[in-house]
Amino acid sequence: MKHFLRMLFQVCLYFYCKFLWRCLKFVMRKLTGRCELQRICYNTKPGASRTMKIETSLRDSKSKLLQTSVSVHPDAIEKTIEDIMELKKINPDINPQLGISLQACLLQIVGYRNLIADVEKLRREPYDSDNPQHEEMLLKLWKFLKPNTPLESRISKQWCEIGFQGDDPKTDFRGMGLLGLYNLQYFAERDAAAAQQVLSDSLHPKCRDITKEEISKFSKAEWEKKRMDKAIGYSFAIVGINITDLAYNLLVSGALKTHFYNIAPEAPTLSHFQQTFCYLMHEFHKFWIEEDPMDIMEFNRVREKFRKRILRQLQNPDMALCPHFAASEGLINM
């Protein structure tokens, strides 16, 4: 009975707040002479802050046109904006900036949804050793990471040198499908020097200096073990697939909206996602060294701590995880 009453109270509170919010919007329109979309576009700077407010406003609108505008085809965005202006009785000649701002926001919103679909398609496609394109990508990954070491054969223990678990990497792609391979190849090709350095460090890790404060946290037995042990490395390719899983979940959950809406002046693309993967690989590698785990069994703990740190960063509406990859200079104040 208590559970039912609690549920009933929450439902009543929801509808009360929704009714109150609609009343407030009506009063604000009468006072300012502008609809909510106008107020957001004119009072909020471009980027994630504006786009996420526009997205929420459209999605929560009672108008079917506004609700469906967040999922239209990119080619229909211009016509959709004209329909919204007509519905809101806004003269585009008097308010030309509104149409430009709405278009920029809708391109990002629709583009994010389409990016999820593109990434999901790659994730669902399994690696096929009978597919020449798949095999070519895998062999290129080896060449980019080990340019001075020829691969002796397709099935080879050499694959362990770049962090696969066995003599045939195809079995390691099961969780993330082709998406894992696409990301690893992108990192190895587009950021070759950094990828090769991360690979080298993962195979030959270096101990970082431990401060006196950190020493005090260890028990005597733990400190003796830590002092005698070498730094712990990790399997580069397997971690890359694992970080792909992290990037995928951040994307699907909507957590990456902050980042993409700040770096992509229009629709975020697969390249933006892969650049984000490169950033996460860089940052996880540094984080792993900072954490200096006792053994590889601590990987899940370190990964979870890293995930929480990234999520905290993404809660900042001005956050761009990798601004050096960004097209943020093209983010005009629309």
Short mmCIF file of C-alpha atoms in Angstrom, two decimals:
data_model
loop_
_atom_site.label_atom_id
_atom_site.label_comp_id
_atom_site.label_asym_id
_atom_site.label_seq_id
_atom_site.Cartn_x
_atom_site.Cartn_y
_atom_site.Cartn_z
CA MET A 1 0.00 0.00 0.00
CA LYS A 2 2.86 2.39 0.87
CA HIS A 3 4.48 1.65 -2.46
CA PHE A 4 1.21 2.41 -4.30
CA LEU A 5 0.76 5.72 -2.45
CA ARG A 6 4.35 6.69 -3.19
CA MET A 7 3.81 5.94 -6.87
CA LEU A 8 0.55 7.91 -6.88
CA PHE A 9 2.27 10.88 -5.23
CA GLN A 10 5.09 10.83 -7.79
CA VAL A 11 2.61 10.70 -10.70
CA CYS A 12 0.60 13.61 -9.26
CA LEU A 13 3.78 15.60 -8.66
CA TYR A 14 4.92 14.96 -12.24
CA PHE A 15 1.67 16.24 -13.76
CA TYR A 16 1.56 19.18 -11.34
CA CYS A 17 5.10 20.24 -12.30
CA LYS A 18 4.32 19.78 -15.98
CA PHE A 19 1.19 21.93 -15.68
CA LEU A 20 3.11 24.54 -13.66
CA TRP A 21 5.90 24.59 -16.26
CA ARG A 22 3.43 25.14 -19.11
CA CYS A 23 1.83 28.01 -17.19
CA LEU A 24 5.25 29.54 -16.59
CA LYS A 25 6.12 29.26 -20.29
CA PHE A 26 2.82 30.97 -21.20
CA VAL A 27 3.51 33.83 -18.77
CA MET A 28 7.11 34.23 -20.05
CA ARG A 29 5.89 34.42 -23.64
CA LYS A 30 3.39 37.13 -22.73
CA LEU A 31 6.00 39.09 -20.78
CA THR A 32 8.87 38.84 -23.27
CA GLY A 33 6.97 38.48 -26.55
CA ARG A 34 9.17 35.48 -27.38
CA CYS A 35 8.55 31.74 -27.39
CA GLU A 36 10.80 29.37 -25.43
CA LEU A 37 12.89 28.51 -28.51
CA GLN A 38 13.59 32.20 -29.11
CA ARG A 39 14.55 32.79 -25.48
CA ILE A 40 16.99 29.86 -25.53
CA CYS A 41 18.61 30.88 -28.84
CA TYR A 42 18.96 34.53 -27.88
CA ASN A 43 20.05 34.05 -24.26
CA THR A 44 22.29 30.95 -24.40
CA LYS A 45 25.69 30.73 -26.08
CA PRO A 46 26.12 28.20 -28.93
CA GLY A 47 27.35 24.73 -28.11
CA ALA A 48 26.12 22.06 -25.72
CA SER A 49 24.32 24.49 -23.38
CA ARG A 50 22.09 25.79 -26.17
CA THR A 51 21.62 22.57 -28.13
CA MET A 52 20.67 20.49 -25.09
CA LYS A 53 18.11 23.10 -23.99
CA ILE A 54 16.64 23.20 -27.49
CA GLU A 55 16.52 19.39 -27.57
CA THR A 56 14.68 19.24 -24.25
CA SER A 57 12.25 21.97 -25.29
CA LEU A 58 11.40 20.23 -28.57
CA ARG A 59 11.11 16.77 -27.03
CA ASP A 60 8.86 17.93 -24.17
CA SER A 61 6.61 20.09 -26.34
CA LYS A 62 2.92 19.21 -26.64
CA SER A 63 3.18 19.88 -30.38
CA LYS A 64 3.72 16.75 -32.49
CA LEU A 65 5.70 18.78 -35.03
CA LEU A 66 8.19 19.90 -32.39
CA GLN A 67 8.43 16.44 -30.83
CA THR A 68 9.24 14.75 -34.14
CA SER A 69 11.66 17.48 -35.28
CA VAL A 70 14.51 15.86 -33.29
CA SER A 71 14.33 12.73 -35.44
CA VAL A 72 13.77 14.07 -38.98
CA HIS A 73 16.04 13.24 -41.90
CA PRO A 74 18.92 15.75 -42.23
CA ASP A 75 17.60 16.80 -45.64
CA ALA A 76 14.28 17.75 -44.05
CA ILE A 77 15.72 20.04 -41.37
CA GLU A 78 15.33 23.25 -43.38
CA LYS A 79 11.67 22.51 -44.14
CA THR A 80 11.08 21.51 -40.50
CA ILE A 81 12.44 24.86 -39.29
CA GLU A 82 10.11 26.70 -41.69
CA ASP A 83 7.18 24.71 -40.27
CA ILE A 84 8.24 25.50 -36.69
CA MET A 85 8.51 29.22 -37.48
CA GLU A 86 5.06 29.14 -39.03
CA LEU A 87 3.61 27.22 -36.07
CA LYS A 88 5.10 29.71 -33.61
CA LYS A 89 4.00 32.64 -35.77
CA ILE A 90 7.57 33.95 -36.06
CA ASN A 91 8.40 36.12 -39.05
CA PRO A 92 11.72 34.82 -40.51
CA ASP A 93 12.44 38.22 -42.09
CA ILE A 94 12.28 39.93 -38.69
CA ASN A 95 14.01 37.02 -36.87
CA PRO A 96 16.54 35.62 -39.38
CA GLN A 97 18.99 34.61 -36.65
CA LEU A 98 16.49 32.21 -35.08
CA GLY A 99 16.32 30.01 -38.17
CA ILE A 100 20.14 29.85 -38.38
CA SER A 101 20.45 28.95 -34.69
CA LEU A 102 17.73 26.29 -34.84
CA GLN A 103 19.31 24.75 -37.92
CA ALA A 104 22.69 24.47 -36.17
CA CYS A 105 21.05 22.83 -33.14
CA LEU A 106 18.93 20.41 -35.16
CA LEU A 107 21.92 19.34 -37.26
CA GLN A 108 23.71 18.37 -34.04
CA ILE A 109 20.67 16.68 -32.47
CA VAL A 110 19.76 14.66 -35.57
CA GLY A 111 23.43 13.98 -36.29
CA TYR A 112 23.93 12.52 -32.80
CA ARG A 113 21.02 10.11 -33.30
CA ASN A 114 22.38 9.08 -36.70
CA LEU A 115 25.86 8.61 -35.24
CA ILE A 116 24.45 6.16 -32.69
CA ALA A 117 22.88 4.21 -35.57
CA ASP A 118 26.17 4.16 -37.53
CA VAL A 119 28.18 3.04 -34.50
CA GLU A 120 25.60 0.40 -33.59
CA LYS A 121 25.74 -0.99 -37.12
CA LEU A 122 29.52 -1.45 -36.88
CA ARG A 123 29.23 -2.96 -33.40
CA ARG A 124 26.70 -5.52 -34.62
CA GLU A 125 28.77 -6.56 -37.64
CA PRO A 126 30.98 -9.51 -36.67
CA TYR A 127 34.54 -9.85 -37.88
CA ASP A 128 34.58 -12.22 -40.87
CA SER A 129 37.91 -13.77 -41.80
CA ASP A 130 36.45 -14.65 -45.22
CA ASN A 131 35.79 -10.96 -45.92
CA PRO A 132 38.82 -9.46 -47.75
CA GLN A 133 38.04 -5.97 -46.44
CA HIS A 134 38.05 -7.16 -42.83
CA GLU A 135 41.30 -9.05 -43.33
CA GLU A 136 42.92 -6.04 -45.01
CA MET A 137 42.01 -3.79 -42.06
CA LEU A 138 43.47 -6.28 -39.60
CA LEU A 139 46.74 -6.59 -41.51
CA LYS A 140 46.96 -2.80 -41.77
CA LEU A 141 46.61 -2.58 -38.00
CA TRP A 142 49.73 -4.74 -37.66
CA LYS A 143 51.66 -2.66 -40.20
CA PHE A 144 50.77 0.62 -38.51
CA LEU A 145 51.74 -0.63 -35.04
CA LYS A 146 54.77 -2.73 -36.04
CA PRO A 147 56.05 -1.08 -39.23
CA ASN A 148 59.52 -2.64 -38.91
CA THR A 149 58.40 -6.17 -38.05
CA PRO A 150 56.85 -8.33 -40.79
CA LEU A 151 53.95 -10.58 -39.80
CA GLU A 152 55.11 -14.13 -40.47
CA SER A 153 51.63 -15.54 -41.09
CA ARG A 154 47.96 -14.61 -40.64
CA ILE A 155 47.59 -17.12 -37.80
CA SER A 156 50.51 -16.36 -35.53
CA LYS A 157 51.53 -15.90 -31.92
CA GLN A 158 52.93 -12.53 -33.06
CA TRP A 159 49.47 -11.02 -32.58
CA CYS A 160 50.12 -11.20 -28.83
CA GLU A 161 52.83 -8.58 -29.35
CA ILE A 162 50.17 -5.95 -30.02
CA GLY A 163 47.88 -7.16 -27.24
CA PHE A 164 45.59 -9.81 -28.70
CA GLN A 165 44.91 -12.90 -26.59
CA GLY A 166 45.76 -15.66 -29.06
CA ASP A 167 47.11 -16.43 -32.50
CA ASP A 168 43.93 -15.30 -34.30
CA PRO A 169 42.57 -11.82 -33.35
CA LYS A 170 39.12 -12.45 -34.83
CA THR A 171 37.97 -14.10 -31.60
CA ASP A 172 38.76 -10.93 -29.62
CA PHE A 173 36.38 -8.78 -31.68
CA ARG A 174 33.25 -10.68 -30.61
CA GLY A 175 32.10 -8.15 -28.02
CA MET A 176 32.42 -4.98 -30.11
CA GLY A 177 32.37 -6.43 -33.63
CA LEU A 178 33.99 -4.35 -36.35
CA LEU A 179 33.76 -1.22 -34.22
CA GLY A 180 36.74 -2.35 -32.14
CA LEU A 181 38.86 -2.92 -35.24
CA TYR A 182 37.79 0.38 -36.84
CA ASN A 183 38.82 2.29 -33.71
CA LEU A 184 42.15 0.51 -33.27
CA GLN A 185 43.07 1.03 -36.92
CA TYR A 186 42.06 4.70 -36.76
CA PHE A 187 44.26 5.26 -33.70
CA ALA A 188 47.20 3.37 -35.20
CA GLU A 189 46.94 5.17 -38.56
CA ARG A 190 45.92 8.73 -37.64
CA ASP A 191 47.99 9.04 -34.48
CA ALA A 192 50.73 6.54 -35.35
CA ALA A 193 53.52 7.91 -33.13
CA ALA A 194 51.29 8.08 -30.06
CA ALA A 195 49.76 4.64 -30.72
CA GLN A 196 53.19 3.05 -31.07
CA GLN A 197 54.37 4.77 -27.89
CA VAL A 198 51.32 3.58 -25.93
CA LEU A 199 51.87 0.06 -27.28
CA SER A 200 55.54 0.17 -26.24
CA ASP A 201 54.66 1.47 -22.77
CA SER A 202 52.00 -1.23 -22.33
CA LEU A 203 54.63 -3.89 -23.06
CA HIS A 204 57.46 -2.25 -21.10
CA PRO A 205 55.77 -0.19 -18.37
CA LYS A 206 57.78 2.19 -16.23
CA CYS A 207 57.19 2.75 -12.55
CA ARG A 208 56.22 6.27 -11.59
CA ASP A 209 57.58 7.96 -8.51
CA ILE A 210 55.49 7.28 -5.42
CA THR A 211 55.01 10.10 -2.94
CA LYS A 212 55.39 9.80 0.83
CA GLU A 213 51.64 10.35 1.23
CA GLU A 214 50.93 7.39 -1.04
CA ILE A 215 53.45 5.18 0.75
CA SER A 216 51.61 5.79 4.02
CA LYS A 217 48.43 4.32 2.50
CA PHE A 218 50.04 0.89 1.98
CA SER A 219 50.37 -1.75 4.65
CA LYS A 220 53.90 -3.02 5.22
CA ALA A 221 53.22 -6.19 3.21
CA GLU A 222 51.65 -4.23 0.34
CA TRP A 223 54.53 -1.78 0.26
CA GLU A 224 57.11 -4.57 0.15
CA LYS A 225 55.23 -6.16 -2.75
CA LYS A 226 54.87 -2.82 -4.54
CA ARG A 227 58.56 -2.01 -4.02
CA MET A 228 59.70 -5.36 -5.41
CA ASP A 229 57.20 -5.61 -8.26
CA LYS A 230 57.69 -4.12 -11.67
CA ALA A 231 55.07 -1.75 -13.07
CA ILE A 232 52.11 -3.63 -14.52
CA GLY A 233 51.49 -3.45 -18.26
CA TYR A 234 48.37 -4.42 -20.18
CA SER A 235 47.26 -5.94 -23.50
CA PHE A 236 47.07 -2.98 -25.91
CA ALA A 237 44.50 -4.41 -28.36
CA ILE A 238 42.26 -5.91 -25.67
CA VAL A 239 42.26 -2.63 -23.74
CA GLY A 240 41.50 -0.81 -27.02
CA ILE A 241 38.42 -2.99 -27.51
CA ASN A 242 37.47 -2.38 -23.87
CA ILE A 243 37.82 1.39 -24.29
CA THR A 244 35.70 1.09 -27.44
CA ASP A 245 33.01 -0.42 -25.22
CA LEU A 246 33.37 2.53 -22.84
CA ALA A 247 33.08 5.06 -25.68
CA TYR A 248 30.07 3.19 -27.09
CA ASN A 249 28.22 3.25 -23.76
CA LEU A 250 28.99 6.94 -23.23
CA LEU A 251 27.56 7.63 -26.69
CA VAL A 252 24.38 5.55 -26.32
CA SER A 253 23.65 6.88 -22.83
CA GLY A 254 23.80 10.46 -24.14
CA ALA A 255 26.76 11.37 -21.93
CA LEU A 256 28.84 12.34 -24.98
CA LYS A 257 26.30 14.94 -26.10
CA THR A 258 28.13 17.59 -24.07
CA HIS A 259 31.38 16.80 -25.86
CA PHE A 260 30.02 16.43 -29.40
CA TYR A 261 27.71 19.46 -29.23
CA ASN A 262 30.76 21.53 -28.25
CA ILE A 263 33.20 20.24 -30.87
CA ALA A 264 30.99 19.59 -33.92
CA PRO A 265 29.55 22.80 -35.42
CA GLU A 266 27.10 20.64 -37.38
CA ALA A 267 26.39 16.90 -37.27
CA PRO A 268 28.86 14.76 -35.27
CA THR A 269 30.28 11.99 -37.45
CA LEU A 270 32.02 8.63 -37.06
CA SER A 271 35.36 10.47 -37.28
CA HIS A 272 34.40 12.52 -34.22
CA PHE A 273 33.63 9.28 -32.38
CA GLN A 274 36.96 7.75 -33.39
CA GLN A 275 38.84 10.89 -32.35
CA THR A 276 37.13 10.61 -28.98
CA PHE A 277 38.30 7.00 -28.77
CA CYS A 278 41.89 8.16 -29.41
CA TYR A 279 41.55 10.68 -26.59
CA LEU A 280 40.18 8.03 -24.22
CA MET A 281 43.06 5.68 -25.08
CA HIS A 282 45.58 8.45 -24.33
CA GLU A 283 43.88 9.36 -21.07
CA PHE A 284 43.35 5.79 -19.89
CA HIS A 285 47.01 5.03 -20.52
CA LYS A 286 48.06 7.98 -18.34
CA PHE A 287 45.45 7.06 -15.74
CA TRP A 288 46.70 3.47 -15.60
CA ILE A 289 50.24 4.69 -14.91
CA GLU A 290 48.98 7.09 -12.22
CA GLU A 291 46.98 4.34 -10.52
CA ASP A 292 49.97 1.97 -10.66
CA PRO A 293 47.86 -1.17 -9.97
CA MET A 294 49.24 -4.14 -8.07
CA ASP A 295 48.38 -6.54 -10.90
CA ILE A 296 46.24 -6.88 -14.04
CA MET A 297 43.36 -8.19 -11.90
CA GLU A 298 42.78 -4.56 -10.88
CA PHE A 299 41.88 -3.60 -14.43
CA ASN A 300 38.11 -3.46 -13.83
CA ARG A 301 38.59 -1.27 -10.75
CA VAL A 302 40.84 1.15 -12.65
CA ARG A 303 38.51 1.20 -15.65
CA GLU A 304 35.47 1.95 -13.48
CA LYS A 305 37.31 4.76 -11.70
CA PHE A 306 38.36 6.16 -15.09
CA ARG A 307 34.76 5.94 -16.39
CA LYS A 308 33.47 7.90 -13.40
CA ARG A 309 36.10 10.59 -13.94
CA ILE A 310 35.10 11.00 -17.60
CA LEU A 311 31.42 11.17 -16.63
CA ARG A 312 32.17 13.92 -14.11
CA GLN A 313 33.98 15.89 -16.80
CA LEU A 314 31.06 15.49 -19.21
CA GLN A 315 28.66 17.00 -16.68
CA ASN A 316 30.27 20.36 -17.41
CA PRO A 317 28.21 21.89 -20.29
CA ASP A 318 31.35 23.61 -21.61
CA MET A 319 33.40 20.41 -21.72
CA ALA A 320 35.17 19.32 -24.90
CA LEU A 321 37.17 16.18 -24.12
CA CYS A 322 39.64 16.62 -26.95
CA PRO A 323 39.59 20.25 -28.15
CA HIS A 324 42.73 19.66 -30.25
CA PHE A 325 40.58 17.41 -32.48
CA ALA A 326 37.69 19.86 -32.49
CA ALA A 327 36.20 21.95 -35.22
CA SER A 328 35.27 24.35 -32.44
CA GLU A 329 36.79 27.29 -34.26
CA GLY A 330 33.97 26.80 -36.77
CA LEU A 331 31.35 27.08 -34.04
CA ILE A 332 30.02 30.47 -35.07
CA ASN A 333 28.03 32.45 -32.54
CA MET A 334 24.74 31.71 -34.25
#
